[in-house]
GROMACS .gro file of C-alpha atoms in nm:
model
  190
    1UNK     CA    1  17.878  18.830  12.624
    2UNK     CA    2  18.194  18.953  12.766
    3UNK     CA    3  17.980  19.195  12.980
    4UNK     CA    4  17.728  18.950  13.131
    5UNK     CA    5  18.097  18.731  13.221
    6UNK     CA    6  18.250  19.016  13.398
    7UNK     CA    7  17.887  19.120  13.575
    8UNK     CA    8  17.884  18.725  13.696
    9UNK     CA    9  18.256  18.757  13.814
   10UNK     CA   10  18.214  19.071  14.027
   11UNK     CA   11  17.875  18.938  14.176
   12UNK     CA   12  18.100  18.638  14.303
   13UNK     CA   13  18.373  18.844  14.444
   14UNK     CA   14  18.134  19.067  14.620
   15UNK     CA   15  17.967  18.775  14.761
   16UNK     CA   16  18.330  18.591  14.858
   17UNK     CA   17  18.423  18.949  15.013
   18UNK     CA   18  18.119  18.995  15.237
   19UNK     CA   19  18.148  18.606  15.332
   20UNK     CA   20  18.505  18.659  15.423
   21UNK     CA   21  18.424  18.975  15.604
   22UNK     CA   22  18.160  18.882  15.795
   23UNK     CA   23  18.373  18.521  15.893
   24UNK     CA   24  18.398  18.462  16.261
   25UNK     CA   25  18.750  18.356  16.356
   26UNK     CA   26  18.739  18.248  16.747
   27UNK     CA   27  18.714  17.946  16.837
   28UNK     CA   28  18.612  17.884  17.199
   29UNK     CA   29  18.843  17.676  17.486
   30UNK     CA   30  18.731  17.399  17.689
   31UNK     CA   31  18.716  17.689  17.985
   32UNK     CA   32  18.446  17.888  17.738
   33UNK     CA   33  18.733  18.202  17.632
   34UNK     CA   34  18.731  18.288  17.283
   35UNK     CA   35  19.084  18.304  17.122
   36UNK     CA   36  19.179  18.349  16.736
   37UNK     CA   37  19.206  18.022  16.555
   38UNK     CA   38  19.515  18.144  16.328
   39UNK     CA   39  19.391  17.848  16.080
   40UNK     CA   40  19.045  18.027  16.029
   41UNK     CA   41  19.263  18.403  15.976
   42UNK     CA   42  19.459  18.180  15.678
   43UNK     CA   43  19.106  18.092  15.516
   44UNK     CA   44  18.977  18.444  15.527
   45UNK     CA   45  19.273  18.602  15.460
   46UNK     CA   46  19.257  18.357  15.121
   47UNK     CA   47  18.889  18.442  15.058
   48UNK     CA   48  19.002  18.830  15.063
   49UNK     CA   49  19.256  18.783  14.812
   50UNK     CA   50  19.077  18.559  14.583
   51UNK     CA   51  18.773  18.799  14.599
   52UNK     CA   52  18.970  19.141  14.545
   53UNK     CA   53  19.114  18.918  14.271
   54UNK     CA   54  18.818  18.817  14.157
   55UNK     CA   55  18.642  19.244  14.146
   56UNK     CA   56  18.946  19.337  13.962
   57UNK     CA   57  18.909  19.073  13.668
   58UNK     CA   58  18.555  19.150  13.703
   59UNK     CA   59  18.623  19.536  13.653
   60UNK     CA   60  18.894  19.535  13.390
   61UNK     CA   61  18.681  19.254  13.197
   62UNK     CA   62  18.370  19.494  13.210
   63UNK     CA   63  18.580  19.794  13.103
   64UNK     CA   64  18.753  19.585  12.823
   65UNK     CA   65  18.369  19.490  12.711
   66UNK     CA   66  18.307  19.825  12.706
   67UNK     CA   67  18.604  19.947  12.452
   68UNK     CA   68  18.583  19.708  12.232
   69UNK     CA   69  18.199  19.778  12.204
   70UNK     CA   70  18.280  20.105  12.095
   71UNK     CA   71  18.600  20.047  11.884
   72UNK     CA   72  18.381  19.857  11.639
   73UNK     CA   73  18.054  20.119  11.637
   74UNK     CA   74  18.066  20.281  11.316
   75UNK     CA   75  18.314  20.054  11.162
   76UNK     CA   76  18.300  19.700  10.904
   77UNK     CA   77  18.556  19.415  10.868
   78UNK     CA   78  18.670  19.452  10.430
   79UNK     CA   79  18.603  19.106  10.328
   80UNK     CA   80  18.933  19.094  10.066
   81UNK     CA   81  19.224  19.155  10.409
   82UNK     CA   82  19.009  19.165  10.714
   83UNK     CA   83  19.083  19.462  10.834
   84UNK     CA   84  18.901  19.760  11.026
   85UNK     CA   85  18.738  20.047  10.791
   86UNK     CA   86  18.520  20.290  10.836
   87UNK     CA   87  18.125  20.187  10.741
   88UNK     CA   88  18.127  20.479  10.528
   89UNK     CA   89  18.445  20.366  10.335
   90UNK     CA   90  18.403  20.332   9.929
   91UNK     CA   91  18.749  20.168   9.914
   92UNK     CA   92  18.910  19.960  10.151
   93UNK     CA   93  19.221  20.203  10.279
   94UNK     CA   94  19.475  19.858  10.320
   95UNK     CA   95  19.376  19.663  10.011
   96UNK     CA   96  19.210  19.898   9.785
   97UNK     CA   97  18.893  19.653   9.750
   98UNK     CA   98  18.573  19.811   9.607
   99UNK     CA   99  18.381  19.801   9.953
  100UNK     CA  100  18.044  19.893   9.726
  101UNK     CA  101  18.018  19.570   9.612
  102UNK     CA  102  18.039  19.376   9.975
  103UNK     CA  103  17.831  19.584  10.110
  104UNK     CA  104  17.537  19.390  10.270
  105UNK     CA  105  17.198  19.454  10.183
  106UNK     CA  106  16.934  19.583  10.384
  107UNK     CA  107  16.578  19.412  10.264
  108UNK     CA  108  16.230  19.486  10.291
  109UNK     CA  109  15.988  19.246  10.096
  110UNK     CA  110  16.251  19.186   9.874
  111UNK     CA  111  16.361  19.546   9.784
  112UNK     CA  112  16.716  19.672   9.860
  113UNK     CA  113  16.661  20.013  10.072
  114UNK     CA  114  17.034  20.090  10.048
  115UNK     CA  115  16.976  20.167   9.692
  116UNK     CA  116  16.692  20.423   9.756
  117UNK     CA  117  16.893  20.727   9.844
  118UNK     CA  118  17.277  20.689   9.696
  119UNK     CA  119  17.557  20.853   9.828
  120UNK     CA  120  17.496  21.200   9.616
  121UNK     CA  121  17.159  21.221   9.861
  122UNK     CA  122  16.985  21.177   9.479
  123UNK     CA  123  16.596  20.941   9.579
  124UNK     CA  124  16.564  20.666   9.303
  125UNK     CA  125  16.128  20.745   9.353
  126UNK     CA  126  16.069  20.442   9.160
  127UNK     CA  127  16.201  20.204   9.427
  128UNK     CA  128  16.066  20.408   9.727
  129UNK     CA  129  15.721  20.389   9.566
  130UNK     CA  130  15.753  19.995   9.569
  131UNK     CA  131  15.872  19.958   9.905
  132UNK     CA  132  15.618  20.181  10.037
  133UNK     CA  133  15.373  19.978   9.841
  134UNK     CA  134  15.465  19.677  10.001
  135UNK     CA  135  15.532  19.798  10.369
  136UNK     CA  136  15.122  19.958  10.356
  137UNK     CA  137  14.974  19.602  10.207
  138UNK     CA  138  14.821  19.447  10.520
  139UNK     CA  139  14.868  19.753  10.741
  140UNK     CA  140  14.669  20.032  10.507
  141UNK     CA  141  14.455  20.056  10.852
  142UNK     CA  142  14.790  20.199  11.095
  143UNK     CA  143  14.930  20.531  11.062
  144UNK     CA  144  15.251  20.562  10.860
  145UNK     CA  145  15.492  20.588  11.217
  146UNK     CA  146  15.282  20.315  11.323
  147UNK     CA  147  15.416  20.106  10.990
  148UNK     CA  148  15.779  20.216  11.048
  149UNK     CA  149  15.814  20.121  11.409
  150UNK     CA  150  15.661  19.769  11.284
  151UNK     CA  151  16.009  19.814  11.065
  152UNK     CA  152  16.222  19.889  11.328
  153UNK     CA  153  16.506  19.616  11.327
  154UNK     CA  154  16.569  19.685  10.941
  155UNK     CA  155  16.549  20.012  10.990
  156UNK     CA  156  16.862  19.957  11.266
  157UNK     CA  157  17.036  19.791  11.032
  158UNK     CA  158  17.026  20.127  10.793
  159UNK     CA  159  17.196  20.279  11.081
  160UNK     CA  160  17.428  20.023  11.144
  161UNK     CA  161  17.531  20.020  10.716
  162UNK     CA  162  17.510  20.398  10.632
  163UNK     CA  163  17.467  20.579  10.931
  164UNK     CA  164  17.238  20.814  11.148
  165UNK     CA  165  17.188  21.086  10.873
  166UNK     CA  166  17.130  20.827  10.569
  167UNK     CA  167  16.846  20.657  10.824
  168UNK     CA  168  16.702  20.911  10.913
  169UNK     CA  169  16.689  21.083  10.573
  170UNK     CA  170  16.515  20.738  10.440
  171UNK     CA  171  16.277  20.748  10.724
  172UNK     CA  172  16.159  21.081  10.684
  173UNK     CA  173  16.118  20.994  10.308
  174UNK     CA  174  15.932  20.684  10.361
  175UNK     CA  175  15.685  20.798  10.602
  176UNK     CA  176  15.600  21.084  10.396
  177UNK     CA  177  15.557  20.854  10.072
  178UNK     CA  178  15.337  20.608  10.282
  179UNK     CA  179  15.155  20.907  10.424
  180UNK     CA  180  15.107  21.012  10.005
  181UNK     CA  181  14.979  20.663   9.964
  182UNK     CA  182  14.723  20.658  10.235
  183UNK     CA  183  14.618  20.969  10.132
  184UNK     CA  184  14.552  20.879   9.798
  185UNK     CA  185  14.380  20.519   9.841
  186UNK     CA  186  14.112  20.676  10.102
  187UNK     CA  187  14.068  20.961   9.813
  188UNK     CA  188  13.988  20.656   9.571
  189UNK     CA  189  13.762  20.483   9.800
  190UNK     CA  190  13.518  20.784   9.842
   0.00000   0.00000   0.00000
C-alpha cells in the first residue's frame, strides 16, 4: 500500500517538474519583444520546489515501504505482549508465552499440515496419507506437481509459518506420497 502511495507521489512530481520545466515565461509587449514576466518565474520557481518536494517524499516513502517489508519477513507479532519474534520462536523471548499454541494453522481439507513434519524433522505418515488422500480426490487424472501447484497459496503460507526448509521438506514428501498413491490406484484398476 505504502509502495503504490509513494509510486503515485513521484509520478506527480515528475509530471509537476517537466510542466515547470518546460513553462514558458515571456510574455510579449505591445511592440511584439519578449521580456520575462517575473510573476510567471514565481509560479515555476513554486512548481520546482513543490515537485523536488514532492520526488523526495516519493523516494523516502518508497524506501521506507521497502524496510519495513523486510523487517517483518521471517518474523510474527506474540499474541500475549505484541511484540516482534522470530517465526521460528517456541517461546516468546519478552513474555515467555508458549508461541506453539498461537501458532496459526495451515489447512488443507480440513487437515493441519503444520503437524505433518514436527520440529525433530520426525513425518507423522498417518496424517500425510490423509491429506494426500484428499488433495488426489477429484484430480487422480493430473500429475502429482500438477496437484501441488493447484495448492500453491497454502503451500505459501507453510513458508510464511515454518520456513523455506520445513516447505520444501513437506513438498517433496507430499508429492512423493501422491505419486505412491497414483501409482497404486492405476495398479488396482488393471
Amino acid at each position: 500500500m505504502i509502495k503504490t502511495i509513494s509510486i503515485l507521489i513521484i509520478s506527480i512530481s515528475i509530471i509537476a517538474l517537466i510542466y515547470s520545466l518546460n513553462m514558458d515565461v515571456t510574455v510579449y509587449t505591445a511592440l511584439g519583444r519578449s521580456v520575462n514576466n517575473i510573476g510567471l518565474i514565481a509560479q515555476r520557481q513554486i512548481f520546482i520546489i513543490v515537485g523536488c518536494t514532492l520526488l523526495i517524499i516519493g523516494v523516502l516513502a518508497y524506501i521506507a515501504a521497502i524496510f519495513i517489508g523486510n523487517s517483518y519477513r521471517g518474523v510474527e507479532i506474540c499474541p500475549a505482549c505484541v511484540e516482534k519474534v522470530k517465526a521460528t520462536a517456541v517461546v516468546c523471548k519478552h513474555c515467555g508465552h508458549n508461541l506453539d499454541k498461537s501458532r496459526r494453522q495451515v489447512l488443507i481439507h480440513g487437515v493441519d499440515v503444520l503437524n505433518i513434519i514436527d520440529r525433530n524433522g520426525d513425518v507423522n505418515t498417518e496424517n500425510l496419507d490423509a491429506l494426500s488422500r484428499l488433495m488426489l480426490d477429484g484430480m487422480a487424472e493430473h500429475t502429482p506437481l500438477a496437484i501441488l501447484v493447484s495448492y500453491h497459496p497454502e503451500l505459501e503460507k507453510i513458508k510464511s509459518v515454518h520456513g523455506i526448509e520445513y516447505s520444501n521438506r513437506f513438498e517433496y514428501l507430499i508429492e512423493k506420497n501422491i505419486a505412491r498413491l497414483k501409482g497404486g490406484k492405476s495398479g488396482n484398476n488393471h
